[in-house]
Tab-separated table of C-alpha atoms in Angstrom:
chain	number	residue	atom	x	y	z
A	1050	MET	CA	26.707	3.252	-24.406
A	1051	GLU	CA	24.970	0.035	-23.305
A	1052	LYS	CA	22.694	-1.815	-25.714
A	1053	LYS	CA	20.007	-2.473	-23.118
A	1054	ALA	CA	17.394	0.201	-22.611
A	1055	CYS	CA	17.603	1.929	-19.238
A	1056	ILE	CA	14.601	2.764	-17.063
A	1057	ALA	CA	15.001	5.267	-14.230
A	1058	MET	CA	12.647	4.742	-11.291
A	1059	VAL	CA	11.974	7.413	-8.667
A	1060	PRO	CA	10.120	6.296	-5.523
A	1061	CYS	CA	8.990	8.626	-2.773
A	1062	PRO	CA	10.009	8.177	0.887
A	1063	GLY	CA	8.413	5.274	2.725
A	1064	HIS	CA	8.748	1.490	2.504
A	1065	GLY	CA	5.131	1.201	1.385
A	1066	HIS	CA	6.111	3.056	-1.795
A	1067	LEU	CA	9.682	1.828	-2.293
A	1068	ILE	CA	9.033	-1.918	-1.991
A	1069	PRO	CA	6.248	-2.190	-4.628
A	1070	LEU	CA	8.451	-0.308	-7.096
A	1071	LEU	CA	11.398	-2.606	-6.360
A	1072	GLU	CA	9.220	-5.693	-6.756
A	1073	PHE	CA	7.871	-4.380	-10.052
A	1074	ALA	CA	11.431	-3.812	-11.292
A	1075	LYS	CA	12.311	-7.401	-10.354
A	1076	LEU	CA	9.244	-8.705	-12.196
A	1077	LEU	CA	9.998	-6.677	-15.326
A	1078	LEU	CA	13.587	-7.890	-15.418
A	1079	LEU	CA	12.577	-11.482	-14.692
A	1080	HIS	CA	10.612	-11.514	-17.940
A	1081	HIS	CA	12.491	-8.906	-19.984
A	1082	GLY	CA	15.968	-8.753	-18.455
A	1083	ASN	CA	17.607	-9.161	-21.861
A	1084	ASP	CA	16.108	-5.865	-22.979
A	1085	PHE	CA	16.307	-3.580	-19.941
A	1086	HIS	CA	18.191	-2.598	-16.875
A	1087	VAL	CA	16.839	-0.389	-14.094
A	1088	THR	CA	18.363	2.384	-12.000
A	1089	PHE	CA	16.645	3.651	-8.859
A	1090	LEU	CA	17.148	7.312	-7.956
A	1091	ILE	CA	15.933	7.494	-4.369
A	1092	PRO	CA	14.960	10.776	-2.646
A	1093	THR	CA	15.661	10.620	1.075
A	1094	LEU	CA	14.545	12.483	4.159
A	1095	GLY	CA	17.657	12.114	6.278
A	1096	PRO	CA	20.089	9.212	5.906
A	1097	PRO	CA	18.685	5.876	4.620
A	1098	SER	CA	17.502	3.626	7.435
A	1099	PRO	CA	19.259	0.291	8.087
A	1100	SER	CA	16.127	-1.532	6.884
A	1101	THR	CA	16.169	0.425	3.608
A	1102	ILE	CA	19.838	-0.387	3.068
A	1103	ALA	CA	19.136	-4.062	3.853
A	1104	ILE	CA	16.413	-4.108	1.180
A	1105	ILE	CA	18.655	-2.445	-1.404
A	1106	ASP	CA	21.516	-4.851	-0.665
A	1107	THR	CA	19.382	-7.818	-1.753
A	1108	LEU	CA	18.703	-6.461	-5.249
A	1109	PRO	CA	19.922	-8.377	-8.313
A	1110	SER	CA	22.882	-7.018	-10.279
A	1111	ASN	CA	20.750	-5.586	-13.119
A	1112	ILE	CA	19.056	-3.166	-10.697
A	1113	HIS	CA	21.282	-0.227	-9.765
A	1114	PHE	CA	20.533	2.474	-7.229
A	1115	THR	CA	21.596	5.925	-6.139
A	1116	PHE	CA	20.532	7.635	-2.919
A	1117	LEU	CA	20.008	11.307	-3.679
A	1118	PRO	CA	21.431	13.786	-1.136
A	1119	PRO	CA	19.235	13.763	1.976
A	1120	ILE	CA	16.729	16.545	2.562
A	1121	ASN	CA	16.453	18.199	5.971
A	1122	ILE	CA	12.876	17.912	7.247
A	1123	GLN	CA	13.143	21.450	8.682
A	1124	ASP	CA	13.502	22.788	5.140
A	1125	LEU	CA	10.067	21.440	4.164
A	1126	HIS	CA	8.158	23.867	6.450
A	1127	LEU	CA	5.333	21.365	6.889
A	1128	GLN	CA	1.943	22.672	8.047
A	1129	SER	CA	0.590	19.295	9.189
A	1130	PRO	CA	1.842	15.808	10.166
A	1131	ASN	CA	0.066	14.241	7.177
A	1132	PRO	CA	2.639	12.247	5.139
A	1133	VAL	CA	1.390	13.337	1.682
A	1134	PRO	CA	2.974	16.848	1.662
A	1135	GLN	CA	6.067	15.425	3.337
A	1136	MET	CA	6.610	12.862	0.579
A	1137	ILE	CA	5.887	15.326	-2.217
A	1138	LEU	CA	8.085	18.083	-0.801
A	1139	THR	CA	10.975	15.682	-0.244
A	1140	VAL	CA	10.911	14.833	-3.950
A	1141	ARG	CA	10.483	18.500	-4.887
A	1142	HIS	CA	13.555	19.520	-2.889
A	1143	SER	CA	15.486	16.651	-4.516
A	1144	LEU	CA	14.825	17.815	-8.094
A	1145	PRO	CA	18.235	19.480	-8.679
A	1146	SER	CA	20.148	16.329	-7.692
A	1147	LEU	CA	17.634	14.175	-9.582
A	1148	ARG	CA	18.227	16.198	-12.745
A	1149	GLN	CA	21.987	15.753	-12.313
A	1150	SER	CA	21.603	11.986	-11.890
A	1151	LEU	CA	19.381	11.711	-14.977
A	1152	SER	CA	21.880	13.741	-16.989
A	1153	SER	CA	24.670	11.392	-15.952
A	1154	LEU	CA	22.521	8.373	-16.693
A	1155	SER	CA	21.491	9.594	-20.152
A	1156	SER	CA	25.133	10.257	-21.077
A	1157	ARG	CA	26.148	6.632	-20.549
A	1158	THR	CA	22.991	4.591	-21.156
A	1159	LYS	CA	20.071	4.393	-23.570
A	1160	LEU	CA	17.616	6.083	-21.197
A	1161	VAL	CA	14.039	5.451	-22.409
A	1162	ALA	CA	11.653	6.027	-19.508
A	1163	LEU	CA	11.090	7.638	-16.148
A	1164	VAL	CA	8.876	5.589	-13.801
A	1165	LEU	CA	7.532	7.611	-10.884
A	1166	ASP	CA	5.596	6.951	-7.734
A	1167	GLN	CA	2.335	8.933	-7.675
A	1168	PHE	CA	3.898	11.206	-5.022
A	1169	SER	CA	7.034	11.741	-7.140
A	1170	LEU	CA	5.153	13.495	-9.936
A	1171	ASP	CA	6.923	16.817	-9.364
A	1172	ALA	CA	9.683	15.178	-11.415
A	1173	LEU	CA	7.355	14.659	-14.384
A	1174	HIS	CA	8.730	17.626	-16.345
A	1175	LEU	CA	12.159	15.949	-16.371
A	1176	ALA	CA	10.798	13.253	-18.695
A	1177	LYS	CA	10.042	15.927	-21.301
A	1178	GLU	CA	13.373	17.611	-20.649
A	1179	PHE	CA	15.240	14.379	-21.392
A	1180	LYS	CA	12.778	13.365	-24.154
A	1181	ILE	CA	11.805	10.069	-22.538
A	1182	SER	CA	8.479	8.418	-21.699
A	1183	SER	CA	6.811	8.885	-18.337
A	1184	TYR	CA	4.928	6.334	-16.237
A	1185	ILE	CA	3.436	6.037	-12.787
A	1186	ALA	CA	3.989	2.834	-10.832
A	1187	TYR	CA	0.778	3.115	-8.852
A	1188	SER	CA	1.017	1.705	-5.327
A	1189	SER	CA	-2.706	1.093	-4.734
A	1190	GLY	CA	-5.514	-0.588	-6.666
A	1191	ALA	CA	-7.632	0.227	-9.704
A	1192	ALA	CA	-10.572	1.516	-7.646
A	1193	THR	CA	-8.461	4.192	-5.945
A	1194	LEU	CA	-6.787	5.077	-9.238
A	1195	SER	CA	-10.204	5.481	-10.875
A	1196	PHE	CA	-11.209	7.850	-8.084
A	1197	GLU	CA	-8.003	9.886	-8.322
A	1198	LEU	CA	-8.220	10.325	-12.101
A	1199	SER	CA	-11.828	11.510	-11.830
A	1200	PHE	CA	-11.266	13.608	-8.694
A	1201	PRO	CA	-10.195	16.849	-10.463
A	1202	LYS	CA	-13.570	16.968	-12.274
A	1203	PHE	CA	-15.350	16.232	-9.008
A	1204	ASP	CA	-13.434	19.056	-7.311
A	1205	GLU	CA	-14.472	21.501	-10.047
A	1206	SER	CA	-18.141	20.552	-10.031
A	1207	VAL	CA	-18.984	20.288	-6.322
A	1208	PRO	CA	-19.420	23.446	-4.188
A	1209	GLU	CA	-17.248	23.570	-1.080
A	1210	SER	CA	-20.297	23.638	1.202
A	1211	GLU	CA	-21.464	20.290	-0.197
A	1212	PHE	CA	-17.991	18.810	-0.298
A	1213	LEU	CA	-17.511	19.251	3.424
A	1214	ASP	CA	-20.516	16.953	3.981
A	1215	PHE	CA	-18.715	13.696	4.765
A	1216	GLU	CA	-21.946	11.724	4.262
A	1217	GLN	CA	-22.257	12.870	0.647
A	1218	THR	CA	-21.720	10.037	-1.855
A	1219	MET	CA	-19.523	9.886	-4.922
A	1220	ASP	CA	-19.837	7.270	-7.654
A	1221	VAL	CA	-16.388	6.056	-8.703
A	1222	PRO	CA	-16.180	4.777	-12.316
A	1223	GLY	CA	-15.946	0.985	-12.345
A	1224	CYS	CA	-16.963	0.642	-8.699
A	1225	GLY	CA	-20.673	-0.071	-8.932
A	1226	TYR	CA	-20.517	-2.233	-5.803
A	1227	ALA	CA	-20.428	0.919	-3.642
A	1228	SER	CA	-21.420	4.568	-3.640
A	1229	PHE	CA	-18.490	5.773	-1.589
A	1230	LYS	CA	-19.199	8.422	1.005
A	1231	VAL	CA	-16.734	11.296	1.197
A	1232	LYS	CA	-15.558	9.949	4.576
A	1233	ASP	CA	-14.592	6.654	2.838
A	1234	LEU	CA	-12.312	8.352	0.312
A	1235	PRO	CA	-8.550	8.986	0.692
A	1236	ASP	CA	-7.630	11.158	3.675
A	1237	PRO	CA	-6.365	14.268	1.843
A	1238	ILE	CA	-9.827	15.203	0.553
A	1239	LEU	CA	-11.130	15.322	4.136
A	1240	PHE	CA	-8.981	18.412	4.733
A	1241	HIS	CA	-10.175	21.930	3.960
A	1242	ARG	CA	-9.748	22.887	0.329
A	1243	SER	CA	-7.224	25.592	1.216
A	1244	SER	CA	-4.969	23.233	3.218
A	1245	ASP	CA	-1.585	22.098	1.903
A	1246	VAL	CA	-2.698	18.466	2.236
A	1247	TYR	CA	-5.739	18.944	-0.003
A	1248	THR	CA	-4.034	21.147	-2.599
A	1249	THR	CA	-0.969	18.930	-2.974
A	1250	TYR	CA	-3.168	15.839	-3.341
A	1251	LEU	CA	-5.328	17.540	-5.970
A	1252	SER	CA	-2.136	18.476	-7.821
A	1253	VAL	CA	-1.050	14.817	-7.770
A	1254	CYS	CA	-4.386	13.753	-9.274
A	1255	GLN	CA	-4.142	16.421	-11.990
A	1256	LYS	CA	-0.560	15.474	-12.909
A	1257	SER	CA	-1.509	11.787	-13.062
A	1258	LEU	CA	-3.489	12.603	-16.221
A	1259	LEU	CA	-0.340	13.805	-18.014
A	1260	VAL	CA	1.817	10.657	-18.003
A	1261	ASP	CA	2.127	8.219	-20.913
A	1262	GLY	CA	1.020	5.227	-18.874
A	1263	ILE	CA	0.093	3.937	-15.416
A	1264	ILE	CA	1.310	0.601	-14.084
A	1265	VAL	CA	-1.226	-0.714	-11.557
A	1266	ASN	CA	-0.556	-3.392	-8.960
A	1267	THR	CA	-3.789	-5.316	-9.460
A	1268	PHE	CA	-5.200	-8.042	-11.704
A	1269	ASN	CA	-8.295	-8.597	-13.795
A	1270	ASP	CA	-10.115	-11.060	-11.544
A	1271	LEU	CA	-9.636	-8.798	-8.520
A	1272	GLU	CA	-10.990	-5.521	-9.944
A	1273	PRO	CA	-12.440	-6.293	-13.392
A	1274	GLU	CA	-14.894	-3.387	-13.667
A	1275	ALA	CA	-12.497	-0.746	-12.345
A	1276	ILE	CA	-9.763	-1.925	-14.719
A	1277	ARG	CA	-12.201	-1.873	-17.626
A	1278	ALA	CA	-13.327	1.657	-16.729
A	1279	LEU	CA	-9.724	2.845	-16.642
A	1280	GLN	CA	-8.735	1.190	-19.912
A	1281	GLN	CA	-11.825	2.577	-21.657
A	1282	GLY	CA	-11.238	6.052	-20.253
A	1283	LYS	CA	-14.522	6.148	-18.327
A	1284	ALA	CA	-12.872	7.947	-15.434
A	1285	LEU	CA	-12.269	10.982	-17.659
A	1286	ARG	CA	-13.819	13.146	-20.325
A	1287	THR	CA	-10.457	13.397	-22.063
A	1288	PRO	CA	-8.158	10.591	-23.298
A	1289	SER	CA	-6.552	8.887	-20.330
A	1290	PRO	CA	-3.086	7.349	-19.991
A	1291	SER	CA	-2.611	3.708	-20.955
A	1292	VAL	CA	-3.225	1.418	-17.971
A	1293	TYR	CA	-1.244	-1.782	-17.359
A	1294	PRO	CA	-2.590	-4.104	-14.608
A	1295	VAL	CA	0.511	-6.225	-13.880
A	1296	GLY	CA	-0.197	-7.488	-10.352
A	1297	PRO	CA	-0.230	-8.884	-7.862
A	1298	VAL	CA	3.362	-7.711	-7.429
A	1299	VAL	CA	4.362	-8.781	-3.915
A	1300	ALA	CA	7.589	-9.815	-2.248
A	1301	GLN	CA	8.373	-13.512	-2.021
A	1302	PRO	CA	9.109	-15.344	1.279
A	1303	LYS	CA	12.842	-15.237	1.958
A	1304	GLN	CA	14.891	-18.352	2.518
A	1305	LYS	CA	16.841	-17.680	5.722
A	1306	THR	CA	19.553	-19.676	7.415
A	1307	GLU	CA	18.201	-18.634	10.820
A	1308	VAL	CA	14.536	-19.141	11.637
A	1309	ASP	CA	12.803	-15.959	12.781
A	1310	GLU	CA	11.155	-16.005	16.230
A	1311	CYS	CA	7.692	-15.574	14.696
A	1312	VAL	CA	8.165	-18.399	12.201
A	1313	ALA	CA	9.632	-20.657	14.886
A	1314	TRP	CA	6.557	-20.039	17.041
A	1315	LEU	CA	4.193	-20.645	14.106
A	1316	ASN	CA	5.956	-23.942	13.399
A	1317	HIS	CA	4.473	-25.299	16.648
A	1318	GLN	CA	0.878	-24.155	16.048
A	1319	PRO	CA	-1.951	-26.132	14.410
A	1320	SER	CA	-2.888	-25.508	10.781
A	1321	LYS	CA	-4.853	-22.274	10.115
A	1322	SER	CA	-5.159	-21.622	13.857
A	1323	VAL	CA	-3.373	-18.256	14.253
A	1324	LEU	CA	-4.761	-14.764	13.690
A	1325	TYR	CA	-2.030	-12.398	12.530
A	1326	VAL	CA	-2.581	-8.832	13.801
A	1327	CYS	CA	-0.620	-6.009	12.189
A	1328	PHE	CA	-1.372	-2.440	11.067
A	1329	GLY	CA	1.335	-2.075	8.436
A	1330	SER	CA	4.674	-0.310	8.562
A	1331	GLY	CA	3.317	2.879	10.122
A	1332	GLY	CA	-0.246	2.405	11.411
A	1333	THR	CA	-0.846	3.258	15.067
A	1334	LEU	CA	-3.720	3.048	17.566
A	1335	SER	CA	-4.647	4.934	20.716
A	1336	GLN	CA	-3.779	3.499	24.125
A	1337	GLU	CA	-7.456	2.772	24.797
A	1338	GLN	CA	-7.871	0.917	21.496
A	1339	ILE	CA	-4.754	-1.164	22.159
A	1340	ASN	CA	-6.253	-2.183	25.493
A	1341	GLU	CA	-9.529	-3.207	23.832
A	1342	ILE	CA	-7.710	-5.286	21.198
A	1343	ALA	CA	-5.690	-7.021	23.900
A	1344	PHE	CA	-8.762	-7.919	25.933
A	1345	GLY	CA	-10.682	-8.872	22.769
A	1346	LEU	CA	-7.972	-11.266	21.610
A	1347	GLU	CA	-7.779	-12.804	25.060
A	1348	LEU	CA	-11.560	-13.117	25.236
A	1349	SER	CA	-11.794	-14.788	21.801
A	1350	GLY	CA	-9.767	-17.783	22.958
A	1351	HIS	CA	-8.091	-18.018	19.522
A	1352	LYS	CA	-4.357	-18.027	18.947
A	1353	PHE	CA	-2.786	-14.786	17.728
A	1354	LEU	CA	0.490	-13.236	16.595
A	1355	TRP	CA	0.327	-9.492	17.264
A	1356	VAL	CA	2.793	-6.854	16.033
A	1357	VAL	CA	2.427	-4.083	18.616
A	1358	ARG	CA	3.441	-0.478	18.052
A	1359	VAL	CA	3.757	2.462	20.469
A	1360	PRO	CA	0.276	4.029	20.877
A	1361	SER	CA	-0.652	7.369	19.351
A	1362	GLU	CA	-3.788	9.383	18.663
A	1363	ILE	CA	-2.420	9.953	15.117
A	1364	PRO	CA	-3.177	6.840	13.021
A	1365	ASN	CA	-0.034	7.065	10.883
A	1366	ALA	CA	2.375	8.098	13.652
A	1367	GLY	CA	4.498	4.973	13.081
A	1368	TYR	CA	6.110	6.801	10.165
A	1369	VAL	CA	7.565	9.389	12.537
A	1370	ILE	CA	11.291	9.002	13.138
A	1371	GLY	CA	12.099	8.111	16.728
A	1372	GLU	CA	8.939	6.252	17.728
A	1373	LYS	CA	10.732	2.944	17.369
A	1374	GLU	CA	13.075	3.823	20.244
A	1375	LYS	CA	10.304	3.112	22.778
A	1376	ASP	CA	9.283	-0.396	23.817
A	1377	PRO	CA	5.698	-1.027	22.643
A	1378	ILE	CA	5.212	-4.029	24.932
A	1379	GLN	CA	5.112	-1.775	28.000
A	1380	TYR	CA	1.866	-0.230	26.734
A	1381	LEU	CA	-0.081	-3.503	26.877
A	1382	PRO	CA	-2.504	-4.116	29.790
A	1383	PRO	CA	-0.726	-5.320	32.958
A	1384	GLY	CA	-0.345	-9.106	33.013
A	1385	PHE	CA	-1.601	-9.555	29.421
A	1386	VAL	CA	1.592	-11.107	28.036
A	1387	ASN	CA	1.835	-13.623	30.890
A	1388	ARG	CA	-1.868	-14.518	30.809
A	1389	THR	CA	-1.795	-15.219	27.062
A	1390	LYS	CA	1.612	-16.912	26.902
A	1391	GLY	CA	0.093	-20.186	25.684
A	1392	GLN	CA	-2.395	-18.444	23.413
A	1393	GLY	CA	-0.389	-15.853	21.545
A	1394	LEU	CA	2.896	-14.201	20.681
A	1395	VAL	CA	3.437	-10.436	20.930
A	1396	VAL	CA	6.318	-8.875	18.992
A	1397	PRO	CA	7.383	-5.205	19.027
A	1398	SER	CA	7.095	-2.948	15.966
A	1399	TRP	CA	7.982	-5.328	13.114
A	1400	ALA	CA	7.563	-8.922	11.925
A	1401	PRO	CA	8.369	-10.816	8.676
A	1402	GLN	CA	4.864	-10.405	7.230
A	1403	ILE	CA	5.336	-12.342	3.993
A	1404	GLU	CA	6.699	-15.367	5.826
A	1405	ILE	CA	3.866	-15.176	8.375
A	1406	LEU	CA	1.090	-14.953	5.775
A	1407	ALA	CA	2.671	-17.781	3.772
A	1408	HIS	CA	2.855	-20.049	6.840
A	1409	GLY	CA	0.381	-22.912	7.084
A	1410	SER	CA	-0.500	-22.063	10.691
A	1411	THR	CA	-1.815	-18.594	9.785
A	1412	GLY	CA	-5.587	-18.648	9.370
A	1413	GLY	CA	-6.585	-14.978	9.452
A	1414	PHE	CA	-5.224	-11.448	9.214
A	1415	LEU	CA	-6.461	-8.432	11.191
A	1416	SER	CA	-5.231	-5.787	8.767
A	1417	HIS	CA	-5.228	-2.025	8.230
A	1418	CYS	CA	-6.086	-2.785	4.566
A	1419	GLY	CA	-3.027	-1.129	3.068
A	1420	TRP	CA	-2.833	-2.262	-0.558
A	1421	ASN	CA	0.445	-4.167	-0.146
A	1422	SER	CA	-0.941	-6.091	2.836
A	1423	THR	CA	-4.220	-6.700	1.012
A	1424	LEU	CA	-2.471	-8.241	-1.982
A	1425	GLU	CA	-0.166	-10.310	0.212
A	1426	SER	CA	-3.142	-11.715	2.103
A	1427	ILE	CA	-4.956	-12.543	-1.145
A	1428	VAL	CA	-1.903	-14.195	-2.707
A	1429	HIS	CA	-1.548	-16.476	0.313
A	1430	GLY	CA	-5.280	-17.133	0.681
A	1431	VAL	CA	-5.713	-15.616	4.146
A	1432	PRO	CA	-9.142	-14.071	4.970
A	1433	MET	CA	-9.150	-10.731	6.744
A	1434	ILE	CA	-10.626	-8.610	9.480
A	1435	ALA	CA	-10.688	-5.164	7.859
A	1436	TRP	CA	-9.571	-2.339	10.166
A	1437	PRO	CA	-8.706	0.676	7.959
A	1438	LEU	CA	-6.853	3.611	9.513
A	1439	PHE	CA	-5.873	6.228	6.896
A	1440	ALA	CA	-4.995	6.982	3.254
A	1441	GLU	CA	-7.155	4.937	0.831
A	1442	GLN	CA	-7.588	2.049	3.267
A	1443	ARG	CA	-11.338	2.605	3.760
A	1444	MET	CA	-11.884	2.162	0.010
A	1445	ASN	CA	-9.861	-1.053	0.124
A	1446	ALA	CA	-11.895	-2.286	3.096
A	1447	ILE	CA	-15.176	-1.722	1.208
A	1448	LEU	CA	-13.802	-3.682	-1.759
A	1449	LEU	CA	-12.828	-6.568	0.541
A	1450	THR	CA	-16.081	-6.700	2.496
A	1451	ASP	CA	-18.811	-5.602	0.049
A	1452	GLU	CA	-17.553	-6.779	-3.335
A	1453	LEU	CA	-15.086	-9.618	-2.781
A	1454	ARG	CA	-16.584	-10.764	0.566
A	1455	VAL	CA	-13.241	-12.061	1.853
A	1456	ALA	CA	-13.210	-9.915	5.002
A	1457	VAL	CA	-15.366	-8.903	7.944
A	1458	ARG	CA	-15.268	-5.426	9.447
A	1459	PRO	CA	-16.024	-4.374	13.027
A	1460	GLN	CA	-18.365	-1.389	13.208
A	1461	GLY	CA	-17.154	0.204	16.447
A	1462	ASP	CA	-19.090	2.453	18.782
A	1463	LYS	CA	-21.103	5.115	16.912
A	1464	GLU	CA	-20.163	7.870	19.362
A	1465	ASP	CA	-16.456	7.394	20.008
A	1466	ARG	CA	-15.638	5.010	17.098
A	1467	MET	CA	-13.862	2.752	19.556
A	1468	VAL	CA	-14.067	-0.959	18.731
A	1469	LYS	CA	-14.765	-2.656	22.055
A	1470	ARG	CA	-13.410	-5.986	23.266
A	1471	ASP	CA	-16.679	-7.916	22.876
A	1472	GLU	CA	-17.009	-6.986	19.210
A	1473	ILE	CA	-13.340	-7.773	18.604
A	1474	ALA	CA	-13.778	-11.235	20.131
A	1475	GLU	CA	-16.897	-11.755	18.006
A	1476	VAL	CA	-15.262	-10.883	14.650
A	1477	VAL	CA	-12.217	-12.995	15.535
A	1478	LYS	CA	-14.477	-15.972	16.108
A	1479	ARG	CA	-16.358	-15.299	12.845
A	1480	ILE	CA	-13.196	-15.515	10.820
A	1481	MET	CA	-11.204	-18.099	12.809
A	1482	ASP	CA	-13.874	-20.641	13.832
A	1483	HIS	CA	-13.543	-23.449	11.303
A	1484	ASN	CA	-17.113	-24.556	11.990
A	1485	ASP	CA	-18.522	-21.115	11.137
A	1486	GLU	CA	-20.275	-21.148	7.745
A	1487	GLU	CA	-19.443	-17.508	7.022
A	1488	GLY	CA	-15.763	-18.120	7.758
A	1489	LEU	CA	-15.680	-21.210	5.554
A	1490	GLU	CA	-17.245	-19.281	2.674
A	1491	MET	CA	-14.675	-16.504	3.051
A	1492	ARG	CA	-11.851	-19.041	3.000
A	1493	LYS	CA	-13.186	-20.544	-0.201
A	1494	ARG	CA	-13.591	-17.165	-1.900
A	1495	ILE	CA	-10.117	-15.943	-0.978
A	1496	GLN	CA	-8.559	-19.233	-2.073
A	1497	ASP	CA	-10.288	-18.784	-5.432
A	1498	LEU	CA	-8.771	-15.285	-5.631
A	1499	SER	CA	-5.372	-16.679	-4.693
A	1500	ASP	CA	-5.638	-19.192	-7.527
A	1501	ALA	CA	-6.737	-16.424	-9.911
A	1502	ALA	CA	-3.719	-14.331	-8.884
A	1503	ALA	CA	-1.388	-17.204	-9.761
A	1504	VAL	CA	-3.078	-17.612	-13.143
A	1505	ALA	CA	-2.749	-13.861	-13.843
A	1506	LEU	CA	1.018	-14.122	-13.319
A	1507	SER	CA	1.408	-17.339	-15.299
A	1508	GLU	CA	3.027	-17.458	-18.741
A	1509	ASN	CA	-0.188	-16.626	-20.622
A	1510	GLY	CA	-1.915	-14.795	-17.779
A	1511	SER	CA	-3.502	-11.361	-18.087
A	1512	SER	CA	-0.890	-9.600	-15.948
A	1513	THR	CA	2.020	-11.195	-17.803
A	1514	LYS	CA	0.469	-10.069	-21.093
A	1515	ALA	CA	0.033	-6.537	-19.740
A	1516	LEU	CA	3.687	-6.511	-18.690
A	1517	SER	CA	4.755	-7.709	-22.146
A	1518	SER	CA	2.650	-4.986	-23.752
A	1519	LEU	CA	4.387	-2.377	-21.593
A	1520	ALA	CA	7.834	-3.791	-22.401
A	1521	HIS	CA	7.024	-3.781	-26.135
A	1522	GLU	CA	5.934	-0.130	-25.934
A	1523	LEU	CA	9.142	0.827	-24.125
A	1524	LEU	CA	11.324	-1.019	-26.631
A	1525	ASN	CA	9.615	0.693	-29.566
A	1526	LYS	CA	10.418	4.054	-28.002
A	1527	SER	CA	14.083	3.072	-27.600
A	1528	ILE	CA	14.575	2.508	-31.331
């Protein structure tokens, strides 16, 4: 049996959940590699994608991995296209093989903890079965976590007739900068209470209260009040799990022998002159909205690098297998690519986001406000245009615009919610015009946050101390 303590990590399907967990494992082992090694047990919906395999192949030798037998999507009997039940059910159907893998792991290592994604919590009972500690590696920020831990009480206390009023407000502990309306909260609560989306999400929130600790990808200067509320248990009437803010945990720019097309193009652009436009790994827009963005970018006159995806009326349709087979460029307005050849670069489906945000020519980010993208933009000091689509992204957008004031947000048409070209051009100019006072103030504020993020991760920083506290707790349990 190995002397190092072993931590088993179980992500749920989706790069947005796998990558933060991998980056956390790297960070833990960077600081405490003499004490631990990590094994990933990865539930899969079908065979692993080439991009997933490419990510796994870059892992250091003290991170091991096992792909659990793939689950057939037909066996999940999904009632809706929402990804939450899909992720949860994939893990649930993987429990027999997960138990086998944990049994094998415990027989040959000193297994001390099970670290789960929030949507892998169906595996929580296995921690008790193997007499090990349980943790969530939470993939969003402290504000959303505070909401989710307090949500079960909210669900109990609010009549269904009131809850269906999307204009009703809810005070989230530690988030005094906003009284969130129901329509601003994570997507699953917008479904009817009897739906599988709502009930599975509520179950996730209830199970989150039962773990030993929650590892949050945030840092004190980013969400001080929300972190304080969580650590003092203000989100609950009962004792809450220990909370460890260890962020920002983001991927680092890769050193490549071949220069990517996007980076090569950025190399020839002036400093801070390019607006990067991307809606994450799965965010999608309607055909009409794509047209308006295209005309708005053209009208703004500012340089842009746009990652275009096949249009859809479903905002998270990019997660659907098979969409990538189509060519997104063909859905742009006729003549747009040729007319803007000197102004912008359009790339289909995917781009090296970390390298783009870290590049000196990137001056702004039109973002869906996913938490990974938000942290990456903050780390690299890039102000944002907030354009939330689904999940908890509206909460993130309110944090960025109302509290941190490092982003602007288009309002869109009140009737059809479409953001028209004139407004798009206007917000682009607000954030990209270097003579605009508002834009200059945003740049200063986000650079201050970027500096604070670096301090948090420094040797004596708050996040490094939180990580050390977690490692100490895990080592004590291994004795």
